[in-house]
Coordinates of C-alpha atoms in Angstrom, one line a residue:
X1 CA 1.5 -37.3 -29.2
X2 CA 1.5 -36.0 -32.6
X3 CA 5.4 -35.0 -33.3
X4 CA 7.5 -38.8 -33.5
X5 CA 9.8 -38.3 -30.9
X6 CA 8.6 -35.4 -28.6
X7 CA 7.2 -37.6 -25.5
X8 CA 7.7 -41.3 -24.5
X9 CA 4.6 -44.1 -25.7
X10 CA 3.0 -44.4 -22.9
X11 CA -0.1 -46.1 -23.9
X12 CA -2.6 -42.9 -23.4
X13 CA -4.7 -41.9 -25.9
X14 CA -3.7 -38.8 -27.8
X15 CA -6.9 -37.7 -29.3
X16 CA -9.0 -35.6 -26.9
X17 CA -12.3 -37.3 -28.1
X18 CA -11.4 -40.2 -25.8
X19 CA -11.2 -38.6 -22.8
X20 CA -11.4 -34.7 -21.2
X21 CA -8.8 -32.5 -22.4
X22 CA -7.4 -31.9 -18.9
X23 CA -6.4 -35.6 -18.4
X24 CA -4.5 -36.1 -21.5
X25 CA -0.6 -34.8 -21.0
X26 CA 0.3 -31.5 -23.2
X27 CA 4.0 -31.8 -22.7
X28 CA 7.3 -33.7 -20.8
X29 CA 9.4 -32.3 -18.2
X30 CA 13.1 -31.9 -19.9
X31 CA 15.5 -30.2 -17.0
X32 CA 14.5 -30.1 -13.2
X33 CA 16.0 -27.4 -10.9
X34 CA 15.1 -26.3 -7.2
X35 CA 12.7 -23.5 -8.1
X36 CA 10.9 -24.3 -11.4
X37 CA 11.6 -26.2 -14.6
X38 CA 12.1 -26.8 -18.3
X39 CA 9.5 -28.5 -20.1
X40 CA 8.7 -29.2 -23.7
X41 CA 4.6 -28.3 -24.9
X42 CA 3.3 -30.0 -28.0
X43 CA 1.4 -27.4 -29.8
X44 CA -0.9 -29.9 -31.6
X45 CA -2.2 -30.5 -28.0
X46 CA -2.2 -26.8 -27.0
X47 CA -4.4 -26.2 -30.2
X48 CA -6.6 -29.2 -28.8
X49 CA -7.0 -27.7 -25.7
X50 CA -7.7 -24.1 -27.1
X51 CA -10.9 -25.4 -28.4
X52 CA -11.9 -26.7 -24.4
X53 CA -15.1 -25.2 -23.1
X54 CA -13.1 -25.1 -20.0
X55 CA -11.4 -21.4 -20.4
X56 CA -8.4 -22.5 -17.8
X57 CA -8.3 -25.5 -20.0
X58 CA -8.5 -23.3 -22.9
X59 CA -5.1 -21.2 -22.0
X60 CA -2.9 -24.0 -21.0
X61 CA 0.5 -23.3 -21.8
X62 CA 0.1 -20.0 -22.0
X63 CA 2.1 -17.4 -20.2
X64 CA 1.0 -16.9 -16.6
X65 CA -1.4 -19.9 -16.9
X66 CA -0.8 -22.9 -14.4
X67 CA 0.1 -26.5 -15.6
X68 CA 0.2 -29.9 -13.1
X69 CA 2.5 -31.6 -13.4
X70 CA 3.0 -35.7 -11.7
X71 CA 5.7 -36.1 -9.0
X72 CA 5.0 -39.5 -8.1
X73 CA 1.7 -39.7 -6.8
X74 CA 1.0 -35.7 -6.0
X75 CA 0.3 -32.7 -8.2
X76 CA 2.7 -30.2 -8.6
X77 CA 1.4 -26.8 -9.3
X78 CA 3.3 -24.6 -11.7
X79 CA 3.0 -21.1 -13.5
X80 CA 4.2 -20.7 -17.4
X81 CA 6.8 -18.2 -16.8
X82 CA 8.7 -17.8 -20.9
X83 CA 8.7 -19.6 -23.8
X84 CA 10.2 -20.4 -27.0
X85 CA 10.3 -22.7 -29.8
X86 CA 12.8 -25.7 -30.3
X87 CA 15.8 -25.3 -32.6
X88 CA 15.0 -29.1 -33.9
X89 CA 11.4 -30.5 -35.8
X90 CA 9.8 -32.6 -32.9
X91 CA 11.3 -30.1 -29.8
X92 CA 8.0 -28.8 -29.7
X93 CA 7.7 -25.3 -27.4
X94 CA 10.7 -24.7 -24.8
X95 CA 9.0 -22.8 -21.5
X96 CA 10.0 -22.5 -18.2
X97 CA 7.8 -23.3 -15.5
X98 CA 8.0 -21.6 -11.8
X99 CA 6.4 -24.6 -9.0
X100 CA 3.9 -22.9 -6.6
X101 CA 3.0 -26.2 -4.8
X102 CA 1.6 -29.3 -4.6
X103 CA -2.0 -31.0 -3.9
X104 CA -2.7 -35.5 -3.6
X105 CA -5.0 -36.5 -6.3
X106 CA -8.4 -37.6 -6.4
X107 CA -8.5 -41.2 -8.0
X108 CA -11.3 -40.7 -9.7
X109 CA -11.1 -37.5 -11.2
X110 CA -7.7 -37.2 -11.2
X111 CA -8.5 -33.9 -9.8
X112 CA -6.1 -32.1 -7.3
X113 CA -6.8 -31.8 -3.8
X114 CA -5.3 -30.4 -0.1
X115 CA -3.4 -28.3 -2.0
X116 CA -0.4 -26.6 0.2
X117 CA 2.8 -24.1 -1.3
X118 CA 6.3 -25.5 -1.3
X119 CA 7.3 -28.7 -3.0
X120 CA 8.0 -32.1 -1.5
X121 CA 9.0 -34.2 -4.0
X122 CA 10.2 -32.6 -7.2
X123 CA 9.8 -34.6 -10.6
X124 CA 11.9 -36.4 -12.8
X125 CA 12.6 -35.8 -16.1
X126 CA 10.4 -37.1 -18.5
X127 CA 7.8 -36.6 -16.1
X128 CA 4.5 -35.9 -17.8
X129 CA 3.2 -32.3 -17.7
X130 CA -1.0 -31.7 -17.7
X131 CA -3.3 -28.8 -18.2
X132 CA -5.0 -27.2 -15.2
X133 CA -8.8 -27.5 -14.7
X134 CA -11.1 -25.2 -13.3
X135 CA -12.0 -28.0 -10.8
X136 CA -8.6 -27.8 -9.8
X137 CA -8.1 -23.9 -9.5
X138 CA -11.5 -24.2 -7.4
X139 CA -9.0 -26.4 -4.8
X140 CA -6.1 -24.4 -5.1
X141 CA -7.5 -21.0 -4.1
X142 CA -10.4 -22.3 -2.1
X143 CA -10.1 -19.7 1.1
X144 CA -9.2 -21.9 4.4
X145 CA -10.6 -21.3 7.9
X146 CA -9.1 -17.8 8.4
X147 CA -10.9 -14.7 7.8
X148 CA -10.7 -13.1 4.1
X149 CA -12.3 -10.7 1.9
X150 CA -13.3 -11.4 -1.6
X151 CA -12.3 -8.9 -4.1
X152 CA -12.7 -10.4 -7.5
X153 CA -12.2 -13.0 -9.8
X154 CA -9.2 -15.3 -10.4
X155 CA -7.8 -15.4 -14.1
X156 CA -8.7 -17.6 -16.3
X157 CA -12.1 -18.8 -14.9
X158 CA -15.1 -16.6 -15.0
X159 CA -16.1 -18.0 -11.6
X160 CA -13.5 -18.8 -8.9
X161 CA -13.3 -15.9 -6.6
X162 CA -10.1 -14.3 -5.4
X163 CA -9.5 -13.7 -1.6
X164 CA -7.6 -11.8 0.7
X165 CA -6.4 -13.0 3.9
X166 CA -7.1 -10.3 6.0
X167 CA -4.6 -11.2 8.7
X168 CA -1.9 -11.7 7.4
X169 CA -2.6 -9.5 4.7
X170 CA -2.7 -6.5 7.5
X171 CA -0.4 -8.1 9.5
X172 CA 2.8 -8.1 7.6
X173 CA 1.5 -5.0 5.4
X174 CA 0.8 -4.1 1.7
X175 CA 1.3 -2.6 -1.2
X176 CA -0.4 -1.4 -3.7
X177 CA 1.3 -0.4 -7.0
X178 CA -0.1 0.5 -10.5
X179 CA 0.2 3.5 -13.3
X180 CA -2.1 6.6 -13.3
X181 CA -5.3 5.4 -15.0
X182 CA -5.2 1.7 -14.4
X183 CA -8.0 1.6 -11.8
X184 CA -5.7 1.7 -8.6
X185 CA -7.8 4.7 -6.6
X186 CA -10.9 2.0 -7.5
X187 CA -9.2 -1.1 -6.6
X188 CA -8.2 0.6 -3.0
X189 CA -11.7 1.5 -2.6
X190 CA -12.8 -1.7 -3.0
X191 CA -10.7 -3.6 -0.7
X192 CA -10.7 -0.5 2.1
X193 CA -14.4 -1.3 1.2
X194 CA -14.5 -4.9 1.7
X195 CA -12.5 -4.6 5.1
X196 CA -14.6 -2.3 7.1
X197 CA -17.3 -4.4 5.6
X198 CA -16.1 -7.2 7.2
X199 CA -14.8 -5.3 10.5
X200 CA -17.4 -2.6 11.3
X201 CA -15.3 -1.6 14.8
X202 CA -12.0 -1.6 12.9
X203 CA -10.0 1.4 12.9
X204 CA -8.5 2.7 10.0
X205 CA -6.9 6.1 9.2
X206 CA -6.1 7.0 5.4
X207 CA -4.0 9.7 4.5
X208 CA -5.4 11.0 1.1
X209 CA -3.3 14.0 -0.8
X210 CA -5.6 14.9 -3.4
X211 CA -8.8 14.1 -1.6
X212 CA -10.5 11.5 -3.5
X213 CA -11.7 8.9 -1.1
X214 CA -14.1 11.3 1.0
X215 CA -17.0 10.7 -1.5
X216 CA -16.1 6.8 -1.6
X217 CA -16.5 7.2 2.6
X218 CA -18.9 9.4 3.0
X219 CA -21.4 7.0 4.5
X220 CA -19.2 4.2 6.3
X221 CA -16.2 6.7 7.0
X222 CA -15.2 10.1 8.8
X223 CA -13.9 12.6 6.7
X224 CA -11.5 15.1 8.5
X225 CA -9.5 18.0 6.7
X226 CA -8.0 21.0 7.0
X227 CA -11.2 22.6 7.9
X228 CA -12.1 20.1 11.1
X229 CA -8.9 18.3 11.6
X230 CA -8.1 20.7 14.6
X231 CA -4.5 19.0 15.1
X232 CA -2.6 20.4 18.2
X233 CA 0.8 21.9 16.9
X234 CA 1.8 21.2 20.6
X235 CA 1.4 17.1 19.6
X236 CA 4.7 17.6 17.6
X237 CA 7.7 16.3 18.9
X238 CA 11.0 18.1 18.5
X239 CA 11.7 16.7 15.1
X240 CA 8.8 18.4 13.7
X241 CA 8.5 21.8 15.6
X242 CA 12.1 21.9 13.5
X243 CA 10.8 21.0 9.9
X244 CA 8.1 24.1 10.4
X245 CA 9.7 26.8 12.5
X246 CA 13.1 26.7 11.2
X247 CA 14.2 27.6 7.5
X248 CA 17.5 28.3 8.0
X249 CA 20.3 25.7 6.6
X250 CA 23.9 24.3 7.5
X251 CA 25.5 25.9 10.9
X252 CA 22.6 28.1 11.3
X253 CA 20.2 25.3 11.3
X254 CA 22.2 23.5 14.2
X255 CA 22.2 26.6 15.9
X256 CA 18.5 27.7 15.2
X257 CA 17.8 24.3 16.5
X258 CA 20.0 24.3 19.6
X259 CA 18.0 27.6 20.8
X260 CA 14.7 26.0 19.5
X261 CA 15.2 23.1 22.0
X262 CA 15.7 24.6 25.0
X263 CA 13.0 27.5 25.0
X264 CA 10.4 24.9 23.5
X265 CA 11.0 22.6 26.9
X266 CA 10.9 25.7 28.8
X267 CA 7.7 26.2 27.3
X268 CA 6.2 22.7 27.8
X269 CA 7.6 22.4 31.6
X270 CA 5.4 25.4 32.5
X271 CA 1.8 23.9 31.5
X272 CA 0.2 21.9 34.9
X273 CA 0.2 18.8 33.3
X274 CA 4.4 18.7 33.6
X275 CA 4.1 18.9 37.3
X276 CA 2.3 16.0 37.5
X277 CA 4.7 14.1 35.4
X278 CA 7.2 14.9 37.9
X279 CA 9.7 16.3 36.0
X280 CA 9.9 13.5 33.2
X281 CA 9.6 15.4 30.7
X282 CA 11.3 16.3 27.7
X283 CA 11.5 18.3 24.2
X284 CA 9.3 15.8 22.4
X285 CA 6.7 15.2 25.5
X286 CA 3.5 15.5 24.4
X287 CA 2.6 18.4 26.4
X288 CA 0.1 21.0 25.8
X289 CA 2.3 25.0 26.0
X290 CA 1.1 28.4 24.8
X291 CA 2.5 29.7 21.8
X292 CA 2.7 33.2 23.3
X293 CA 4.9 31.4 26.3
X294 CA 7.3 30.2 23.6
X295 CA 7.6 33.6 21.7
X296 CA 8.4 35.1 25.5
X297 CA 10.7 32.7 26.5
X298 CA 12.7 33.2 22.6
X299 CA 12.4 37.4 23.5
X300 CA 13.8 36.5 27.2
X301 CA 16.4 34.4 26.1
X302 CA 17.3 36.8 23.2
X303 CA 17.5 39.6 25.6
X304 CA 20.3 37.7 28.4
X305 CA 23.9 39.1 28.3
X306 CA 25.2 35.7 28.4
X307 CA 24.0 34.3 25.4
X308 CA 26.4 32.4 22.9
X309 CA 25.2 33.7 19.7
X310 CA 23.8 37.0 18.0
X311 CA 20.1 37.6 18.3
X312 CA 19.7 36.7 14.6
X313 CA 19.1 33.4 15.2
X314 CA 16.0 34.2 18.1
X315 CA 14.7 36.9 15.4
X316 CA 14.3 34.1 12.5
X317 CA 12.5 31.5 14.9
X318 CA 10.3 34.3 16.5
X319 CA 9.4 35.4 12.8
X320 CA 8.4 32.6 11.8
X321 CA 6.7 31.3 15.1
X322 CA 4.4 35.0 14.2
X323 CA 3.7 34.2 10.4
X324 CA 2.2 30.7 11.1
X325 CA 0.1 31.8 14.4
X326 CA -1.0 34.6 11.1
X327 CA -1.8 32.5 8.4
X328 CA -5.1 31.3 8.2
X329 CA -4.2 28.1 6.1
X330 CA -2.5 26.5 9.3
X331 CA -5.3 27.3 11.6
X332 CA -5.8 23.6 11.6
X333 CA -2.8 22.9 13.3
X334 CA -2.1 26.3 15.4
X335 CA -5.0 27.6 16.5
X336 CA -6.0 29.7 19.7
X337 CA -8.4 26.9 19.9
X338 CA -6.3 24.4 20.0
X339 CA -4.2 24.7 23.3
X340 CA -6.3 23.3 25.6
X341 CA -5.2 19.3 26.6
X342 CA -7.4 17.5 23.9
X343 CA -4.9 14.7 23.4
X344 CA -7.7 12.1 24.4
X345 CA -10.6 13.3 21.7
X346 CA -8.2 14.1 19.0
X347 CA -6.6 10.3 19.1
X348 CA -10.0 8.6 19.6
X349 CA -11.3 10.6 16.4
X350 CA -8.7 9.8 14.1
X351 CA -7.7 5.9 14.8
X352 CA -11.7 5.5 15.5
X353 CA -11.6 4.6 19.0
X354 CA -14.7 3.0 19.3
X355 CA -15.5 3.0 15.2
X356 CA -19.2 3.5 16.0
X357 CA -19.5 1.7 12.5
X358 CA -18.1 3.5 10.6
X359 CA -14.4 2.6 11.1
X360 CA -12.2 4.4 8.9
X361 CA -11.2 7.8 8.9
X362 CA -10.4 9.7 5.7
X363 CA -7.6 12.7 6.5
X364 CA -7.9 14.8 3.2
X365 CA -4.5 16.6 3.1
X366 CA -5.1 18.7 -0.2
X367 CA -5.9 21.9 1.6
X368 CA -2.8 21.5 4.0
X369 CA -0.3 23.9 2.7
X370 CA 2.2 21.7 0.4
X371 CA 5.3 22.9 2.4
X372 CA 3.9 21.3 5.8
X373 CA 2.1 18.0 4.0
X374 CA 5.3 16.5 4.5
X375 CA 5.1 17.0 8.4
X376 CA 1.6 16.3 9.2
X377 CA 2.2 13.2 7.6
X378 CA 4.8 12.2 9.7
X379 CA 3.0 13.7 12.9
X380 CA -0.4 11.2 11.9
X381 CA 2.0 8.2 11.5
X382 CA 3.8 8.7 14.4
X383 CA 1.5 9.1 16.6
X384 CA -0.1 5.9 15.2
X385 CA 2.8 4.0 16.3
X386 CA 3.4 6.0 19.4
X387 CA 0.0 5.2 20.6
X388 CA 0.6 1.3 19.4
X389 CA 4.2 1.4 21.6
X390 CA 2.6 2.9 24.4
X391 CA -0.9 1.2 24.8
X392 CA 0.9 -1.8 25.2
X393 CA -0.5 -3.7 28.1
X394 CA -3.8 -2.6 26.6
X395 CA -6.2 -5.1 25.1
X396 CA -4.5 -4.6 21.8
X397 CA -6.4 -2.5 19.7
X398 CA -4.7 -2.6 15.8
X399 CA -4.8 0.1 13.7
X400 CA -4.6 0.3 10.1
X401 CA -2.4 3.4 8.3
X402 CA -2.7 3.8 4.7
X403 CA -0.7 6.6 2.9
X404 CA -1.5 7.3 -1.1
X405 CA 1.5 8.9 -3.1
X406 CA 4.1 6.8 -1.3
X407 CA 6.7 7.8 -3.0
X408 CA 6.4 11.2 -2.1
X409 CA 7.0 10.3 1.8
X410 CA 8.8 7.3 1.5
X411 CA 11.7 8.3 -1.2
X412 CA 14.4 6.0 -2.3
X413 CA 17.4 5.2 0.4
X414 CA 19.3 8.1 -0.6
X415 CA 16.9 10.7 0.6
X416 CA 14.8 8.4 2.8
X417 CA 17.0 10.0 6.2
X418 CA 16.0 13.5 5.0
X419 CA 12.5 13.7 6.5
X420 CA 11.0 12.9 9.7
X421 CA 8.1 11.1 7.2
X422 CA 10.5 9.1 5.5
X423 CA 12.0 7.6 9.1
X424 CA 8.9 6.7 10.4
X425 CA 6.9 5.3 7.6
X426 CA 9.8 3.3 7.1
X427 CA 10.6 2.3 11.2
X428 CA 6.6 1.4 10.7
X429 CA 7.2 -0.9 7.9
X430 CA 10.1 -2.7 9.7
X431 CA 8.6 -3.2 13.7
X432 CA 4.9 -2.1 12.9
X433 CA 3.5 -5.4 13.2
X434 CA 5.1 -6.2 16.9
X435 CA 3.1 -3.3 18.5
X436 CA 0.1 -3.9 16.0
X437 CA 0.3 -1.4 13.1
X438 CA -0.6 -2.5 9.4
X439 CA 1.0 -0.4 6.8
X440 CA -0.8 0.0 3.4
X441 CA 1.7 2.1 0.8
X442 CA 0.0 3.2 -2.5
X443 CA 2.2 4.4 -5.4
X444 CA 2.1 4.6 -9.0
X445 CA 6.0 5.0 -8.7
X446 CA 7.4 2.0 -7.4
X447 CA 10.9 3.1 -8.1
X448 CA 10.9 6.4 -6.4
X449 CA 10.0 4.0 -3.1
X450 CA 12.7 2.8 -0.9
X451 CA 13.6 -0.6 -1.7
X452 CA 14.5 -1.5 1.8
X453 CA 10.2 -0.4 2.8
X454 CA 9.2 -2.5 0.1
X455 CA 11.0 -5.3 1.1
X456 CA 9.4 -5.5 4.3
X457 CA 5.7 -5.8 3.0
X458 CA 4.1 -9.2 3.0
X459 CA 1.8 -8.6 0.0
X460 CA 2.2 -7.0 -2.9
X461 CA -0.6 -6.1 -5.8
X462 CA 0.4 -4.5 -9.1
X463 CA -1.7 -3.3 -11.3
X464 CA -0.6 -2.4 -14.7
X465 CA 3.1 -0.7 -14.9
X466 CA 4.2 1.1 -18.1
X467 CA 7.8 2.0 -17.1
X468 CA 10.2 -0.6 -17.5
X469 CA 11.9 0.4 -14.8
X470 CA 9.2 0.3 -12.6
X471 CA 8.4 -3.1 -13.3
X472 CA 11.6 -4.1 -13.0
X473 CA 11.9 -2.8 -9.2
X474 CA 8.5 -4.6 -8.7
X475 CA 10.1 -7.8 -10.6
X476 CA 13.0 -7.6 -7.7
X477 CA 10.9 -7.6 -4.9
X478 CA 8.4 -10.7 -5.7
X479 CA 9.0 -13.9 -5.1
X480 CA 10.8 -16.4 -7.5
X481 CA 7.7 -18.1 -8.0
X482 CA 5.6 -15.0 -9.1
X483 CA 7.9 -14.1 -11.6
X484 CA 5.4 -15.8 -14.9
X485 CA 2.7 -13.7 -13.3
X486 CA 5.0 -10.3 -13.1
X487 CA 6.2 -10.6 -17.3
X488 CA 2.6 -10.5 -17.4
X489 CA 2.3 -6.8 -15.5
X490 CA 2.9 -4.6 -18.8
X491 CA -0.5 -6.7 -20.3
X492 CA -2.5 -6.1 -17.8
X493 CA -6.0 -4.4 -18.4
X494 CA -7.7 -2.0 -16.4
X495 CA -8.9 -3.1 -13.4
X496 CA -6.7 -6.3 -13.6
X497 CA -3.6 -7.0 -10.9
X498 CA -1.2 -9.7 -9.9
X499 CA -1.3 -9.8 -6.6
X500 CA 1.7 -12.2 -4.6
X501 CA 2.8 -12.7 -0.5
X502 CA 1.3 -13.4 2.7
X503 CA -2.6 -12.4 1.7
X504 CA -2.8 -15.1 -0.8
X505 CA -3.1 -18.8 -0.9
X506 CA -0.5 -18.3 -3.7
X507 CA 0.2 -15.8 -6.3
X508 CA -2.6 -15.1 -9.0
X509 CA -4.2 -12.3 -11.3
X510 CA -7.6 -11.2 -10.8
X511 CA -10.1 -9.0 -11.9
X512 CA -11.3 -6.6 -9.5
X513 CA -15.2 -6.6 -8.9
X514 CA -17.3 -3.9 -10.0
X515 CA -17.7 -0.7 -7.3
X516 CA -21.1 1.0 -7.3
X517 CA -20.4 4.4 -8.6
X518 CA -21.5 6.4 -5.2
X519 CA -18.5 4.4 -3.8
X520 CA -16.3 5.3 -5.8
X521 CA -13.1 7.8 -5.0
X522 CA -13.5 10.8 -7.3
X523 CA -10.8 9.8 -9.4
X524 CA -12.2 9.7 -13.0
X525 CA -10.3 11.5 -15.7
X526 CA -12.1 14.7 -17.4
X527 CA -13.4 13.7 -20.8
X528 CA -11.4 16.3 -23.0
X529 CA -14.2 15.5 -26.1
X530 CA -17.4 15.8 -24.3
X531 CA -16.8 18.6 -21.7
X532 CA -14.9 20.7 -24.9
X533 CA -18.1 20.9 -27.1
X534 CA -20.5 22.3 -23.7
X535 CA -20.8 26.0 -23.3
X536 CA -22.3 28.5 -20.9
X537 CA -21.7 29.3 -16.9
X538 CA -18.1 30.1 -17.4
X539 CA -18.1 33.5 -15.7
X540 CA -19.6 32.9 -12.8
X541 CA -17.5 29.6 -12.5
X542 CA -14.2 31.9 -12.8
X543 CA -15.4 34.6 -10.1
X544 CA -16.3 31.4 -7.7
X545 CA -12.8 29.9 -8.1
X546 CA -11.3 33.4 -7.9
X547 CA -13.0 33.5 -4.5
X548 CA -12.5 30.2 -3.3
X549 CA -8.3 30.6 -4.2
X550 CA -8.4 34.2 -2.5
X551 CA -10.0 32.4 0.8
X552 CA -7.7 29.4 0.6
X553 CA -10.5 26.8 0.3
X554 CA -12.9 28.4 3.3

């Protein structure tokens, strides 16, 4: 090596004219511990390799990059996590190193093969450290037999494509995390994409706030909103009847609630169906009753003698009971239309039961009125995991729930109990895979999303992060040996992610492929300097929107 004292004289050559820049050592292992080490880099070697047509050859020692280094006669696999320069002439560059795994070695090449995570034997010190070849990131992240998706490229090579295992990738859930603007609407296009591509009779239901995805869907996909949801209010189980009907707080929510209880099971007991359930039924039985039976049985019960409270409490529910049944912007939900038993259609519609091909279903929740949104939420999720619990026996038939804007539903642990929403998006994330239910969470807030959800999914892929306290919730939840790849997060371009867990032969960054543009979510920012300068059309564009706000969207 070039610096007198830096590595031991082994014998090998140290200029790269005598052999490929990949088989000549870059550095020496200095300290060893369980999960990574400390090495020293000669930089006269880096510069060396910088010049390598090989671009993973070219970016050794850099931050993020991988390095091999020998452990007897294996391959260990590690990722540059820091690095800094010696204090003394000759220390050369101080970095720590995070092992990902180990592969044998081709005794030709020298290549590494049969690559597998986890480390066997760990190295000694002094151990020589190597650059990493394309050849050998080609092994490394070559997919197995099980089913994947391929959704990019790996960094640094132009051609090794990055995969998804789809199993376990769905399985044991994702995330998928990234700032406004970085490409994250795109990305989850792509791989929502890439899946029903790959599983034309899937069944996936999306939850999309700001309806973006139902031009990215149009063709493969069934879009539903607020104007052909048609969502039975009676579907709601106790929990939820109470979120909508009641607005009254503290002792007068108990109370309102109490009342609420027993004239909605009144209400439910009279429909047919209950007789043939022999009497098991209870408040949050999924049985179809008439909105004008309920606001009878509230005026019978208000009218008794014998009741425990004053007939304020009957009056609020009632009220409130009339202004939904008179607002047009929850027709979706309580409609005349809708009391019929239509239990069967409305589940085989929204989880895709059969797909038909076209396997995902799109529910557009931007024209639900934003003091509901919470509660339809909750109602589509649990009846996705209601319908998983008790199909059981079934030929098992998994479903697929993605939720954009996370945050909003699943809140950090101190508000996470406040919402029926929060409890089961979160009781998903924890059993969801025993009965069969993948949970996909989407945020560009990862702090705002309770830690204990993101805990409990198997993959995660961030995208760029500009809050430092973002990343550093992100940083928390990866594994040690991602951490090189997550100091990386804050550089990231559009487009680009680190994606770590269960989906992945082992953590990497990769550039998303290209999406055509007519599959694209309509997600694109306004440009401010081109539509600025145009003129003309702007009165009739007012009295349309004035017309469209004054009929809510119909």
């Amino acid at each position: 090596m070039s610096q007198p004292g830096f590595m031991p004289d082994d014998g090998v050559c140290a200029s790269p004219g005598a052999a490929n820049n990949a088989q000549l050592p870059i550095g020496v292992v200095l300290e060893v511990a369980g999960a990574g080490a400390l090495i020293a880099l000669d930089p006269q070697r880096l510069q060396e390799c910088a010049g390598d047509a090989d671009p993973t050859v070219a970016l050794s020692g850099q931050v993020g990059c991988q390095l091999r280094v020998r452990a007897g006669n294996m391959w260990l696999l590690a990722s540059v996590r820091e690095q800094k320069q010696g204090r003394r002439d000759g220390d050369g560059i101080l970095t720590q190193i995070d092992f990902l795994g180990e592969g044998a070695e081709q005794r030709l090449t020298g290549v590494m093969y049969d690559f597998r995570r986890g480390v066997t034997n760990y190295p000694l010190p002094g151990a020589l450290v190597y650059p990493t070849s394309t050849r050998d990131l080609m092994s490394v992240y070559a997919g197995d037999s099980r089913p994947g998706i391929e959704i990019g490229t790996v960094h640094p090579t132009r051609d090794i494509r990055a995969s998804l295992y789809v199993d376990p990738f769905l399985g044991k859930h994702f995330a998928l995390l990234g700032s406004t603007g970085t490409g994250k609407s795109t990305a989850l296009a792509l791989i929502l994409h890439r899946i029903c591509q790959a599983a034309p009779q899937g069944h996936v239901l999306m939850i999309d706030p700001h309806g973006e995805y139902a031009s990215a869907f149009r063709d493969t996909g069934v879009i539903l909103d607020a104007s052909n949801l048609q969502l039975p209010y009676w579907l709601m189980n106790f929990e939820e009847h109470c979120e909508i009907l009641l607005s009254s707080r503290g002792e007068n929510r108990q109370i309102d609630a109490e009342i609420l209880a027993r004239c909605l099971y009144q209400a439910r007991i009279k429909h047919r169906l209950a007789e043939s359930m022999g009497g098991r039924i209870t408040v949050d039985s999924p049985i179809p009753y008439l909105l004008s039976d309920l606001a009878v049985i509230l005026q019978n019960e208000m009218g008794k003698l014998d009741k425990a409270t004053t007939t304020a409490p009957y009056t609020r529910i009632k009220t409130r009971l009339d202004e939904l049944k008179a607002d047009p912007r929850y027709s979706f939900l309580f409609s005349g239309m809708l009391v019929g038993d239509t239990m069967t259609e409305a589940l085989a519609r929204m989880f895709r039961l059969p797909a038909n091909g076209r396997p995902i279903a799109i529910v557009d929740v931007s024209g639900v009125p934003s003091e509901i949104t919470s509660t339809v939420v909750a109602l589509l999720s649990r009846l996705v995991f209601d319908f998983a619990i008790w199909s059981r026996g079934e030929t098992p038939r998994p479903v697929l729930l993605v939720c954009e804007e996370a945050h909003r539903y699943v809140p950090s642990e101190r508000n996470v109990e406040t919402s029926s929403v929060g409890r089961i998006l979160s009781r998903i994330a924890k059993e969801g895979r025993k009965y069969g239910v993948s949970l996909g969470l989407v945020t560009q807030r990862p702090s705002d999303l309770a830690e204990g959800v993101l805990s409990q999914l198997g993959t995660i892929i961030a995208m760029r992060l500009n809050n430092e306290r973002d990343q550093a919730f992100v940083r928390a939840a990866m594994p040690e040996g991602a951490r090189g790849f997550l100091d990386s997060i804050p550089a990231l371009r559009n487009r680009e992610c680190i994606i770590c867990g269960e989906g992945v032969a082992l953590p990497m960054r990769v550039a998303f492929d290209d999406l055509e543009e007519t599959r694209r979510p309509a997600s694109a920012d306004p440009s401010f300097s081109a539509l600025w300068r145009e003129q003309g059309g702007e009165d009739m564009m007012v009295a349309r929107t004035v017309q469209r706000w004054r009929a809510q969207g119909r």
